[in-house]
Amino acid sequence: LNLSTGHIGSGRKFADGSGGNGSALRHYEAMGRKYPLVVKLGTITPAGADVYSYAADEDEMVTDPKLAGHLAHWGINMMQMEKTAKTMAELEIDMNVAYEFSALTEAGARLTQLSGPGHVGLVNLGNSCYMNSVLQVLFSLPEVLQRYAHAAPAIFESAPADAAGDLPTQMAKVGLALSSGKTGKPPAHPKAATAAAAAAPAAADEGGAEPMETDAADAAAAAA
């Protein structure tokens, strides 16, 4: 419902083809883009409702402090309304829960493990995969490699006695390992490298292959 004109139209179509046909947005454009506020009728309750602004400087969910009065103008008593449709927040949660993330990975595929310079992975400690992928992307940049990996000898020489909390030292160690491939001999069973990794749910395929993760660099390369 357009709160200014009273026009009732459907919402926008989602990327997956679901949703409305965009008639509410077309009405806003046909009216000279003067009346941007719309409310999703099925979400109206005494506590509020989903209000959206089509204005170019907003184009997002907004709060209407005078919603009750605006609805009353069109004969809608907000205090008597009951929710009959999901809010945008609820729809987003449903989409996140049902999203098929395996469509972006090599789920079920047998991959050839690589090693050596530029082909070094990082052990996933339960929830560190995002940080791992960011580090791999960072060290794919020549400037970052030059700053830390190539300058590692000088960084190590000037490192404090307790280098565990020294960021340049730790970045140099990670960069040197990722770029040179010098990480030491891998354990016989990669999943048992750490207690955390051993406790993590297995991601192997039915054939028993070791789990393989797709990091940000791989995803970017695949997209390109």
Coordinates of C-alpha atoms in Angstrom, one line a residue:
L1 CA 0.0 0.0 0.0
N2 CA 1.4 3.4 -1.0
L3 CA 0.9 5.5 2.1
S4 CA 0.5 8.7 0.1
T5 CA -1.8 7.6 -2.8
G6 CA -3.5 4.5 -1.5
H7 CA -2.4 2.4 -4.5
I8 CA -2.1 -1.3 -3.8
G9 CA 0.5 -3.1 -5.8
S10 CA 2.9 -6.0 -5.5
G11 CA 6.5 -5.8 -4.5
R12 CA 9.7 -6.3 -6.4
K13 CA 10.6 -9.6 -8.1
F14 CA 13.5 -11.4 -6.3
A15 CA 16.6 -12.6 -8.2
D16 CA 15.4 -16.2 -8.0
G17 CA 12.1 -15.2 -9.8
S18 CA 9.9 -15.3 -6.6
G19 CA 8.2 -12.2 -5.2
G20 CA 5.9 -9.8 -6.9
N21 CA 5.9 -8.2 -10.3
G22 CA 7.1 -4.7 -9.2
S23 CA 3.8 -2.8 -9.8
A24 CA 4.2 -0.8 -6.6
L25 CA 7.6 0.5 -7.8
R26 CA 6.2 1.2 -11.3
H27 CA 3.3 3.2 -9.7
Y28 CA 5.9 5.3 -7.7
E29 CA 7.8 6.0 -11.0
A30 CA 4.5 6.8 -12.8
M31 CA 3.6 9.4 -10.1
G32 CA 6.8 11.3 -10.8
R33 CA 8.7 9.7 -7.9
K34 CA 6.9 11.9 -5.5
Y35 CA 5.4 9.3 -3.1
P36 CA 8.0 6.8 -2.0
L37 CA 6.6 5.3 1.2
V38 CA 4.9 1.9 1.0
V39 CA 3.8 -0.6 3.6
K40 CA 3.6 -4.4 3.3
L41 CA -0.1 -5.0 4.3
G42 CA 0.3 -8.5 5.7
T43 CA 2.9 -7.3 8.2
I44 CA 0.8 -4.7 9.9
T45 CA 0.4 -5.3 13.7
P46 CA -0.2 -3.0 16.6
A47 CA 3.6 -3.1 17.1
G48 CA 4.4 -1.8 13.6
A49 CA 4.9 -3.0 10.0
D50 CA 7.4 -3.3 7.2
V51 CA 7.7 0.2 5.6
Y52 CA 9.9 0.7 2.6
S53 CA 11.0 3.9 0.9
Y54 CA 11.6 3.9 -2.9
A55 CA 13.3 7.3 -2.6
A56 CA 16.7 7.4 -4.4
D57 CA 18.5 8.5 -1.3
E58 CA 17.0 5.7 0.8
D59 CA 15.8 2.7 -1.2
E60 CA 15.5 0.6 1.9
M61 CA 13.4 -0.3 4.9
V62 CA 12.6 2.7 7.0
T63 CA 10.7 3.6 10.1
D64 CA 7.5 5.7 9.8
P65 CA 6.8 7.4 13.2
K66 CA 3.3 8.4 12.0
L67 CA 2.4 5.0 10.6
A68 CA -0.8 4.6 12.6
G69 CA -2.1 7.9 11.3
H70 CA -1.1 7.2 7.7
L71 CA -2.9 3.9 7.9
A72 CA -6.0 5.4 9.5
H73 CA -6.3 7.8 6.6
W74 CA -6.9 4.8 4.4
G75 CA -9.4 3.2 6.9
I76 CA -6.9 0.8 8.5
N77 CA -7.0 0.5 12.3
M78 CA -3.4 -0.5 13.1
M79 CA -4.4 -1.7 16.6
Q80 CA -6.8 -4.3 15.2
M81 CA -4.5 -5.7 12.5
E82 CA -3.0 -9.2 12.7
K83 CA 0.1 -10.4 10.9
T84 CA -0.7 -12.6 7.9
A85 CA 2.6 -12.5 5.9
K86 CA 6.3 -12.8 6.7
T87 CA 8.3 -9.7 7.3
M88 CA 11.4 -9.0 5.1
A89 CA 13.6 -10.0 8.0
E90 CA 11.9 -13.4 8.3
L91 CA 12.1 -13.9 4.5
E92 CA 15.8 -13.2 4.6
I93 CA 16.3 -15.7 7.4
D94 CA 14.4 -18.3 5.4
M95 CA 16.5 -17.7 2.3
N96 CA 19.8 -17.9 4.3
V97 CA 18.7 -21.2 5.9
A98 CA 17.6 -22.8 2.6
Y99 CA 20.4 -21.4 0.4
E100 CA 22.3 -24.1 -1.4
F101 CA 25.9 -23.1 -0.7
S102 CA 27.2 -26.2 -2.3
A103 CA 26.3 -24.6 -5.7
L104 CA 29.3 -22.3 -5.1
T105 CA 31.7 -25.1 -4.2
E106 CA 33.0 -28.4 -5.6
A107 CA 30.7 -30.4 -3.4
G108 CA 30.9 -34.1 -4.3
A109 CA 33.8 -33.7 -6.7
R110 CA 37.2 -35.4 -6.3
L111 CA 39.9 -32.8 -6.4
T112 CA 43.6 -33.1 -6.9
Q113 CA 45.5 -31.8 -3.9
L114 CA 48.3 -29.3 -4.8
S115 CA 51.3 -28.2 -2.8
G116 CA 54.3 -25.9 -3.1
P117 CA 54.7 -22.2 -3.6
G118 CA 51.3 -20.5 -4.1
H119 CA 49.4 -23.7 -3.3
V120 CA 49.4 -23.7 0.5
G121 CA 46.3 -24.2 2.5
L122 CA 45.5 -23.3 6.1
V123 CA 44.0 -25.6 8.6
N124 CA 40.4 -24.7 9.4
L125 CA 40.1 -24.4 13.2
G126 CA 36.3 -24.9 13.2
N127 CA 35.3 -21.3 12.2
S128 CA 38.6 -19.8 10.9
C129 CA 37.9 -20.5 7.2
Y130 CA 36.8 -16.9 6.5
M131 CA 40.0 -15.5 8.0
N132 CA 42.0 -18.2 6.2
S133 CA 40.5 -17.2 2.8
V134 CA 41.2 -13.5 3.5
L135 CA 44.8 -14.2 4.3
Q136 CA 45.2 -16.2 1.1
V137 CA 43.7 -13.4 -1.0
L138 CA 45.9 -10.8 0.7
F139 CA 49.0 -12.7 0.0
S140 CA 48.1 -13.1 -3.6
L141 CA 48.7 -9.4 -3.9
P142 CA 52.3 -8.5 -4.9
E143 CA 52.3 -5.4 -2.6
V144 CA 51.4 -7.5 0.5
L145 CA 53.9 -10.2 -0.5
Q146 CA 56.6 -7.5 -0.8
R147 CA 55.7 -6.0 2.5
Y148 CA 55.8 -9.1 4.6
A149 CA 57.0 -12.3 2.8
H150 CA 59.9 -10.8 0.8
A151 CA 60.9 -8.6 3.8
A152 CA 60.6 -11.5 6.3
P153 CA 64.3 -11.8 7.1
A154 CA 64.5 -8.1 8.1
I155 CA 61.2 -8.4 10.0
F156 CA 62.5 -11.4 11.9
E157 CA 65.8 -9.7 12.7
S158 CA 64.0 -6.7 14.3
A159 CA 61.2 -8.7 16.0
P160 CA 60.8 -8.3 19.7
A161 CA 61.8 -11.1 22.1
D162 CA 58.2 -12.1 22.6
A163 CA 57.0 -12.2 18.9
A164 CA 53.8 -14.0 19.5
G165 CA 51.9 -10.7 19.7
D166 CA 53.8 -8.9 17.1
L167 CA 51.6 -8.5 14.0
P168 CA 54.4 -7.8 11.4
T169 CA 56.3 -10.9 12.6
Q170 CA 53.2 -13.1 12.4
M171 CA 52.2 -11.7 9.0
A172 CA 55.7 -12.4 7.7
K173 CA 55.6 -16.0 9.0
V174 CA 52.2 -16.7 7.3
G175 CA 53.2 -14.9 4.1
L176 CA 56.5 -16.7 3.8
A177 CA 54.8 -20.1 4.3
L178 CA 52.0 -19.3 1.8
S179 CA 54.3 -17.9 -0.9
S180 CA 57.3 -20.3 -0.6
G181 CA 55.5 -23.5 0.3
K182 CA 57.9 -24.1 3.2
T183 CA 55.6 -25.3 5.9
G184 CA 57.3 -28.4 7.2
K185 CA 56.3 -32.0 6.6
P186 CA 52.5 -32.4 6.5
P187 CA 51.0 -34.8 9.1
A188 CA 50.1 -38.3 8.1
H189 CA 46.4 -37.5 8.7
P190 CA 45.7 -33.8 7.9
K191 CA 42.4 -33.9 9.8
A192 CA 44.3 -34.8 13.0
A193 CA 46.7 -31.8 12.7
T194 CA 45.0 -30.1 15.6
A195 CA 42.4 -31.2 18.2
A196 CA 40.0 -28.6 16.9
A197 CA 40.3 -29.8 13.3
A198 CA 39.9 -33.4 14.4
A199 CA 36.8 -32.5 16.3
A200 CA 35.3 -30.6 13.3
P201 CA 32.6 -32.3 11.3
A202 CA 34.0 -34.2 8.3
A203 CA 33.4 -32.7 4.9
A204 CA 34.6 -35.7 2.8
D205 CA 32.6 -37.1 0.0
E206 CA 31.1 -40.5 0.2
G207 CA 34.2 -42.0 -1.4
G208 CA 36.2 -41.1 1.7
A209 CA 38.4 -38.4 0.1
E210 CA 39.9 -35.8 2.4
P211 CA 37.7 -32.7 2.7
M212 CA 38.7 -29.8 0.4
E213 CA 37.6 -26.2 1.0
T214 CA 37.1 -23.5 -1.6
D215 CA 38.6 -20.3 -0.5
A216 CA 38.0 -16.7 -1.7
A217 CA 40.7 -16.8 -4.3
D218 CA 39.3 -20.1 -5.8
A219 CA 35.8 -18.6 -5.9
A220 CA 37.0 -15.4 -7.5
A221 CA 39.0 -17.4 -10.1
A222 CA 36.0 -19.6 -10.9
A223 CA 33.7 -16.5 -11.2
A224 CA 36.2 -15.0 -13.7

